[in-house]
Short mmCIF file of C-alpha atoms in Angstrom, two decimals:
data_model
loop_
_atom_site.label_atom_id
_atom_site.label_comp_id
_atom_site.label_asym_id
_atom_site.label_seq_id
_atom_site.Cartn_x
_atom_site.Cartn_y
_atom_site.Cartn_z
CA UNK A 1 203.27 -131.47 248.23
CA UNK A 2 203.51 -130.01 244.71
CA UNK A 3 201.76 -133.04 243.24
CA UNK A 4 198.99 -132.68 245.81
CA UNK A 5 198.50 -129.06 244.83
CA UNK A 6 198.26 -130.04 241.16
CA UNK A 7 195.69 -132.70 241.96
CA UNK A 8 193.72 -130.29 244.10
CA UNK A 9 193.85 -127.68 241.33
CA UNK A 10 192.57 -130.21 238.80
CA UNK A 11 189.75 -131.21 241.15
CA UNK A 12 188.87 -127.56 241.75
CA UNK A 13 188.77 -126.87 238.01
CA UNK A 14 186.38 -129.78 237.48
CA UNK A 15 184.28 -128.53 240.40
CA UNK A 16 183.77 -125.08 238.93
CA UNK A 17 183.08 -126.42 235.44
CA UNK A 18 179.30 -126.48 235.12
CA UNK A 19 178.07 -129.87 234.01
CA UNK A 20 174.95 -128.88 232.10
CA UNK A 21 172.64 -131.03 230.06
CA UNK A 22 171.41 -128.90 227.17
CA UNK A 23 169.12 -130.35 224.51
CA UNK A 24 169.99 -133.76 225.95
CA UNK A 25 173.78 -133.33 225.59
CA UNK A 26 176.51 -132.88 228.19
CA UNK A 27 178.46 -129.61 228.33
CA UNK A 28 181.18 -128.70 230.81
CA UNK A 29 181.42 -124.91 230.93
CA UNK A 30 183.57 -122.49 232.90
CA UNK A 31 184.95 -118.98 232.81
CA UNK A 32 182.34 -116.49 234.10
CA UNK A 33 182.59 -115.27 237.67
CA UNK A 34 178.82 -114.93 237.80
CA UNK A 35 178.03 -118.58 238.48
CA UNK A 36 174.76 -119.30 236.68
CA UNK A 37 173.52 -121.61 233.96
CA UNK A 38 173.99 -120.98 230.27
CA UNK A 39 170.22 -120.54 230.03
CA UNK A 40 170.27 -117.79 232.64
CA UNK A 41 173.14 -116.00 230.88
CA UNK A 42 171.17 -116.17 227.64
CA UNK A 43 167.91 -114.88 229.12
CA UNK A 44 169.76 -112.02 230.81
CA UNK A 45 171.35 -111.08 227.47
CA UNK A 46 167.93 -111.30 225.81
CA UNK A 47 166.55 -108.82 228.36
CA UNK A 48 169.31 -106.39 227.36
CA UNK A 49 168.85 -106.87 223.60
CA UNK A 50 165.05 -106.79 223.66
CA UNK A 51 165.01 -103.70 225.85
CA UNK A 52 167.49 -101.96 223.55
CA UNK A 53 165.54 -102.74 220.39
CA UNK A 54 162.18 -101.76 221.89
CA UNK A 55 163.67 -98.47 223.06
CA UNK A 56 165.17 -97.67 219.66
CA UNK A 57 161.94 -98.58 217.87
CA UNK A 58 160.04 -96.11 220.02
CA UNK A 59 156.42 -95.88 218.93
CA UNK A 60 156.86 -98.22 215.96
CA UNK A 61 154.51 -101.20 216.29
CA UNK A 62 156.08 -104.50 217.26
CA UNK A 63 155.30 -107.79 215.52
CA UNK A 64 153.67 -110.55 217.53
CA UNK A 65 156.49 -111.99 219.62
CA UNK A 66 156.86 -115.25 221.58
CA UNK A 67 156.59 -114.96 225.36
CA UNK A 68 160.09 -116.39 225.90
CA UNK A 69 162.49 -113.44 225.66
CA UNK A 70 165.25 -115.39 223.84
CA UNK A 71 162.80 -116.48 221.14
CA UNK A 72 161.23 -113.01 221.09
CA UNK A 73 164.44 -111.10 220.46
CA UNK A 74 165.46 -113.57 217.75
CA UNK A 75 162.15 -113.11 215.91
CA UNK A 76 162.36 -109.34 216.26
CA UNK A 77 165.89 -109.27 214.83
CA UNK A 78 164.84 -111.53 211.95
CA UNK A 79 161.82 -109.33 211.18
CA UNK A 80 163.85 -106.12 211.28
CA UNK A 81 166.64 -107.40 209.02
CA UNK A 82 170.28 -106.39 208.69
CA UNK A 83 169.95 -102.85 207.33
CA UNK A 84 167.23 -101.84 209.78
CA UNK A 85 169.26 -103.18 212.70
CA UNK A 86 172.29 -101.16 211.59
CA UNK A 87 170.17 -98.03 211.31
CA UNK A 88 168.40 -98.47 214.64
CA UNK A 89 171.56 -99.23 216.58
CA UNK A 90 173.75 -96.47 215.12
CA UNK A 91 173.41 -94.16 218.19
CA UNK A 92 174.36 -97.07 220.46
CA UNK A 93 177.38 -97.95 218.34
CA UNK A 94 178.54 -94.33 218.58
CA UNK A 95 178.30 -94.63 222.38
CA UNK A 96 180.27 -97.89 222.19
CA UNK A 97 183.02 -96.17 220.19
CA UNK A 98 183.38 -93.69 223.06
CA UNK A 99 183.34 -96.54 225.59
CA UNK A 100 186.23 -98.32 223.89
CA UNK A 101 188.29 -95.17 223.45
CA UNK A 102 187.80 -94.55 227.16
CA UNK A 103 189.03 -98.09 227.92
CA UNK A 104 192.14 -97.46 225.81
CA UNK A 105 192.75 -94.06 227.43
CA UNK A 106 192.56 -95.64 230.90
CA UNK A 107 195.32 -98.14 230.12
CA UNK A 108 198.26 -97.86 232.50
CA UNK A 109 200.74 -97.48 229.62
CA UNK A 110 199.38 -94.60 227.58
CA UNK A 111 202.04 -94.90 224.91
CA UNK A 112 201.38 -98.63 224.43
CA UNK A 113 197.90 -99.74 225.60
CA UNK A 114 198.79 -103.33 224.66
CA UNK A 115 201.75 -103.51 227.03
CA UNK A 116 199.84 -105.47 229.71
CA UNK A 117 196.35 -106.31 228.44
CA UNK A 118 193.63 -108.06 230.41
CA UNK A 119 191.57 -110.99 229.22
CA UNK A 120 188.21 -112.70 229.50
CA UNK A 121 188.24 -116.47 229.03
CA UNK A 122 185.50 -119.02 228.43
CA UNK A 123 185.84 -122.78 228.09
CA UNK A 124 183.39 -125.35 226.83
CA UNK A 125 184.04 -129.08 226.74
CA UNK A 126 181.46 -130.56 224.41
CA UNK A 127 180.28 -134.13 223.92
CA UNK A 128 178.05 -134.30 220.85
CA UNK A 129 177.55 -137.63 219.09
CA UNK A 130 177.54 -136.24 215.54
CA UNK A 131 180.11 -133.46 215.77
CA UNK A 132 183.86 -133.79 216.19
CA UNK A 133 186.68 -131.27 216.39
CA UNK A 134 187.52 -131.35 212.68
CA UNK A 135 183.89 -130.87 211.68
CA UNK A 136 183.39 -127.94 214.03
CA UNK A 137 186.57 -126.24 212.84
CA UNK A 138 185.38 -126.58 209.22
CA UNK A 139 181.89 -125.37 210.12
CA UNK A 140 183.22 -122.33 211.98
CA UNK A 141 184.89 -120.95 208.83
CA UNK A 142 181.94 -121.81 206.57
CA UNK A 143 178.94 -119.71 205.56
CA UNK A 144 176.83 -121.65 208.04
CA UNK A 145 178.49 -119.89 210.98
CA UNK A 146 177.23 -116.54 209.69
CA UNK A 147 173.77 -118.02 209.10
CA UNK A 148 173.73 -119.15 212.74
CA UNK A 149 174.88 -115.78 214.08
CA UNK A 150 171.54 -114.17 215.01
CA UNK A 151 170.49 -117.17 217.08
CA UNK A 152 173.95 -117.73 218.59
CA UNK A 153 173.53 -114.91 221.11
CA UNK A 154 170.71 -112.44 221.83
CA UNK A 155 173.19 -109.56 221.51
CA UNK A 156 174.23 -110.59 217.99
CA UNK A 157 172.81 -108.33 215.28
CA UNK A 158 174.96 -108.53 212.13
CA UNK A 159 177.84 -110.72 210.91
CA UNK A 160 179.15 -110.59 207.35
CA UNK A 161 182.19 -112.77 206.66
CA UNK A 162 184.38 -113.12 203.58
CA UNK A 163 187.18 -115.61 202.90
CA UNK A 164 190.57 -113.99 202.27
CA UNK A 165 194.06 -115.40 201.71
CA UNK A 166 195.03 -115.12 205.40
CA UNK A 167 191.78 -116.58 206.71
CA UNK A 168 188.56 -114.66 207.27
CA UNK A 169 187.47 -111.04 207.42
CA UNK A 170 184.21 -110.09 209.13
CA UNK A 171 182.02 -107.06 209.71
CA UNK A 172 180.18 -107.45 213.01
CA UNK A 173 177.55 -105.64 215.05
CA UNK A 174 177.08 -107.13 218.50
CA UNK A 175 176.96 -106.23 222.16
CA UNK A 176 178.31 -107.37 225.50
CA UNK A 177 176.11 -106.26 228.37
CA UNK A 178 174.70 -103.47 226.22
CA UNK A 179 178.01 -102.17 224.80
CA UNK A 180 176.75 -102.53 221.23
CA UNK A 181 179.77 -102.25 218.95
CA UNK A 182 180.18 -101.99 215.18
CA UNK A 183 183.60 -103.43 214.36
CA UNK A 184 185.58 -105.60 212.00
CA UNK A 185 188.02 -108.46 212.07
CA UNK A 186 190.31 -107.38 209.20
CA UNK A 187 191.84 -110.85 209.36
CA UNK A 188 191.09 -113.90 211.49
CA UNK A 189 193.68 -116.61 211.03
CA UNK A 190 196.88 -118.02 212.54
CA UNK A 191 197.93 -116.17 215.73
CA UNK A 192 200.71 -113.62 215.20
CA UNK A 193 202.68 -113.72 218.46
CA UNK A 194 205.33 -111.44 217.02
CA UNK A 195 202.70 -108.71 216.95
CA UNK A 196 200.81 -109.97 220.02
CA UNK A 197 203.30 -111.58 222.43
CA UNK A 198 200.62 -111.77 225.13
CA UNK A 199 198.85 -114.58 223.27
CA UNK A 200 199.72 -117.85 225.04
CA UNK A 201 201.28 -120.65 223.01
CA UNK A 202 198.67 -123.26 224.07
CA UNK A 203 200.73 -126.09 222.62
CA UNK A 204 198.05 -128.66 223.52
CA UNK A 205 195.56 -126.95 221.19
CA UNK A 206 196.33 -127.90 217.57
CA UNK A 207 193.75 -125.57 216.02
CA UNK A 208 194.05 -121.87 216.81
CA UNK A 209 192.89 -118.64 215.22
CA UNK A 210 193.22 -115.04 216.31
CA UNK A 211 192.33 -111.60 215.01
CA UNK A 212 192.16 -107.92 215.89
CA UNK A 213 188.86 -106.27 216.76
CA UNK A 214 188.92 -102.89 215.01
CA UNK A 215 186.52 -99.95 215.36
CA UNK A 216 185.23 -98.06 212.32
CA UNK A 217 187.87 -95.34 212.80
CA UNK A 218 190.65 -97.95 212.55
CA UNK A 219 191.36 -98.22 216.29
CA UNK A 220 192.31 -101.69 217.52
CA UNK A 221 190.31 -102.18 220.72
CA UNK A 222 190.53 -105.95 221.23
CA UNK A 223 191.98 -109.27 220.12
CA UNK A 224 190.08 -112.57 219.93
CA UNK A 225 191.93 -115.88 220.31
CA UNK A 226 190.14 -119.16 219.64
CA UNK A 227 191.72 -122.54 220.44
CA UNK A 228 190.39 -126.08 219.96
CA UNK A 229 191.54 -129.51 221.09
CA UNK A 230 190.24 -133.06 221.42
CA UNK A 231 189.21 -134.28 224.88
CA UNK A 232 189.14 -137.97 225.92
CA UNK A 233 185.70 -138.91 227.15
CA UNK A 234 186.99 -140.75 230.21
CA UNK A 235 188.45 -137.50 231.55
CA UNK A 236 184.88 -136.29 232.10
CA UNK A 237 183.20 -139.61 232.68
CA UNK A 238 181.71 -139.69 229.17
CA UNK A 239 181.39 -142.77 226.93
CA UNK A 240 182.62 -140.95 223.81
CA UNK A 241 185.38 -138.43 223.12
CA UNK A 242 184.60 -134.75 222.78
CA UNK A 243 186.44 -131.50 222.20
CA UNK A 244 187.16 -128.21 223.95
CA UNK A 245 186.49 -124.71 222.69
CA UNK A 246 188.71 -122.20 224.53
CA UNK A 247 187.82 -118.61 223.64
CA UNK A 248 189.71 -115.58 224.96
CA UNK A 249 189.27 -111.90 224.25
CA UNK A 250 192.02 -109.42 225.16
CA UNK A 251 191.64 -105.70 225.86
CA UNK A 252 193.84 -102.86 227.14
CA UNK A 253 193.87 -102.94 230.94
CA UNK A 254 191.49 -100.00 231.14
CA UNK A 255 188.68 -102.58 230.76
CA UNK A 256 187.08 -103.37 234.12
CA UNK A 257 186.18 -106.85 235.26
CA UNK A 258 182.45 -106.18 235.23
CA UNK A 259 182.64 -105.75 231.48
CA UNK A 260 185.00 -108.71 231.12
CA UNK A 261 182.48 -110.94 232.87
CA UNK A 262 179.78 -109.90 230.40
CA UNK A 263 182.20 -111.10 227.72
CA UNK A 264 182.79 -114.42 229.51
CA UNK A 265 179.06 -115.09 229.72
CA UNK A 266 178.61 -114.00 226.10
CA UNK A 267 181.21 -116.53 224.94
CA UNK A 268 179.64 -119.37 226.95
CA UNK A 269 176.32 -118.75 225.19
CA UNK A 270 178.08 -118.76 221.81
CA UNK A 271 180.04 -121.95 222.49
CA UNK A 272 176.89 -123.91 223.29
CA UNK A 273 174.64 -122.51 220.58
CA UNK A 274 177.23 -122.65 217.81
CA UNK A 275 178.27 -126.24 218.50
CA UNK A 276 174.65 -127.38 218.66
CA UNK A 277 173.92 -125.69 215.33
CA UNK A 278 177.09 -127.11 213.78
CA UNK A 279 175.94 -130.61 214.72
CA UNK A 280 172.55 -129.96 213.10
CA UNK A 281 174.28 -128.82 209.92
CA UNK A 282 176.37 -131.99 209.88
CA UNK A 283 173.32 -134.17 210.52
CA UNK A 284 171.20 -132.58 207.79
CA UNK A 285 174.01 -132.77 205.25
CA UNK A 286 174.44 -128.99 204.88
CA UNK A 287 178.05 -129.42 205.92
CA UNK A 288 179.67 -132.57 204.61
CA UNK A 289 180.79 -134.84 207.45
#
């Protein structure tokens, strides 16, 4: 009976993993409760980002923009540039600061908001002919990941990363369903389960990184955990092996599931767009294979 349940669970997991062909490549994606395609998630996020930027620009004239909203918001962000985006979105980031403090204040354990955090998870199993696990891991910590940031998600606005002894440190301005947040990763490196015992061990994932998400006033409002592993192609009916990107973000349990699902969809968009760009950077020689 127990074996049957395990087999059924495995079948169910495969069933809910979306088998999408994107740019001619196979992706198996799961996590969001809102069951739509990656393209739909991305266009919905573009509606949010484009609407936000148009509102903040007010009467300022817009450049000529493509009709597709994903392409349009990317061009608008590129035309505005980093400093203008920071300036325009400052009122929204102040609202986001209040949003996150409210999430923390709603946690069931007021004295320790991290006592029983909640999480949003997103998985992508990727089969790309010119990108393997080792190459993606190297690309992710390279300058090319920052260069890909604006196009990686419509709600990405700024990412500035520096290498430090413990890994990476980044300054980021991005949104999840319109919660446009200015924050930092003081350090993004090996998971510290002494500090964060809620992070799962994930022994089958040989490459893992984690880091605190910290508001400008020094408040820790989230934790990101990224895990990677190789995947045999035959497990998904593919002729070649691939790899899995498993991304989880943790928040105090004052975060509601509507927001968490925005995060799940956000991460699915990132997983696809970042791996596709990483393959291009390998193919064109920007990142040594």
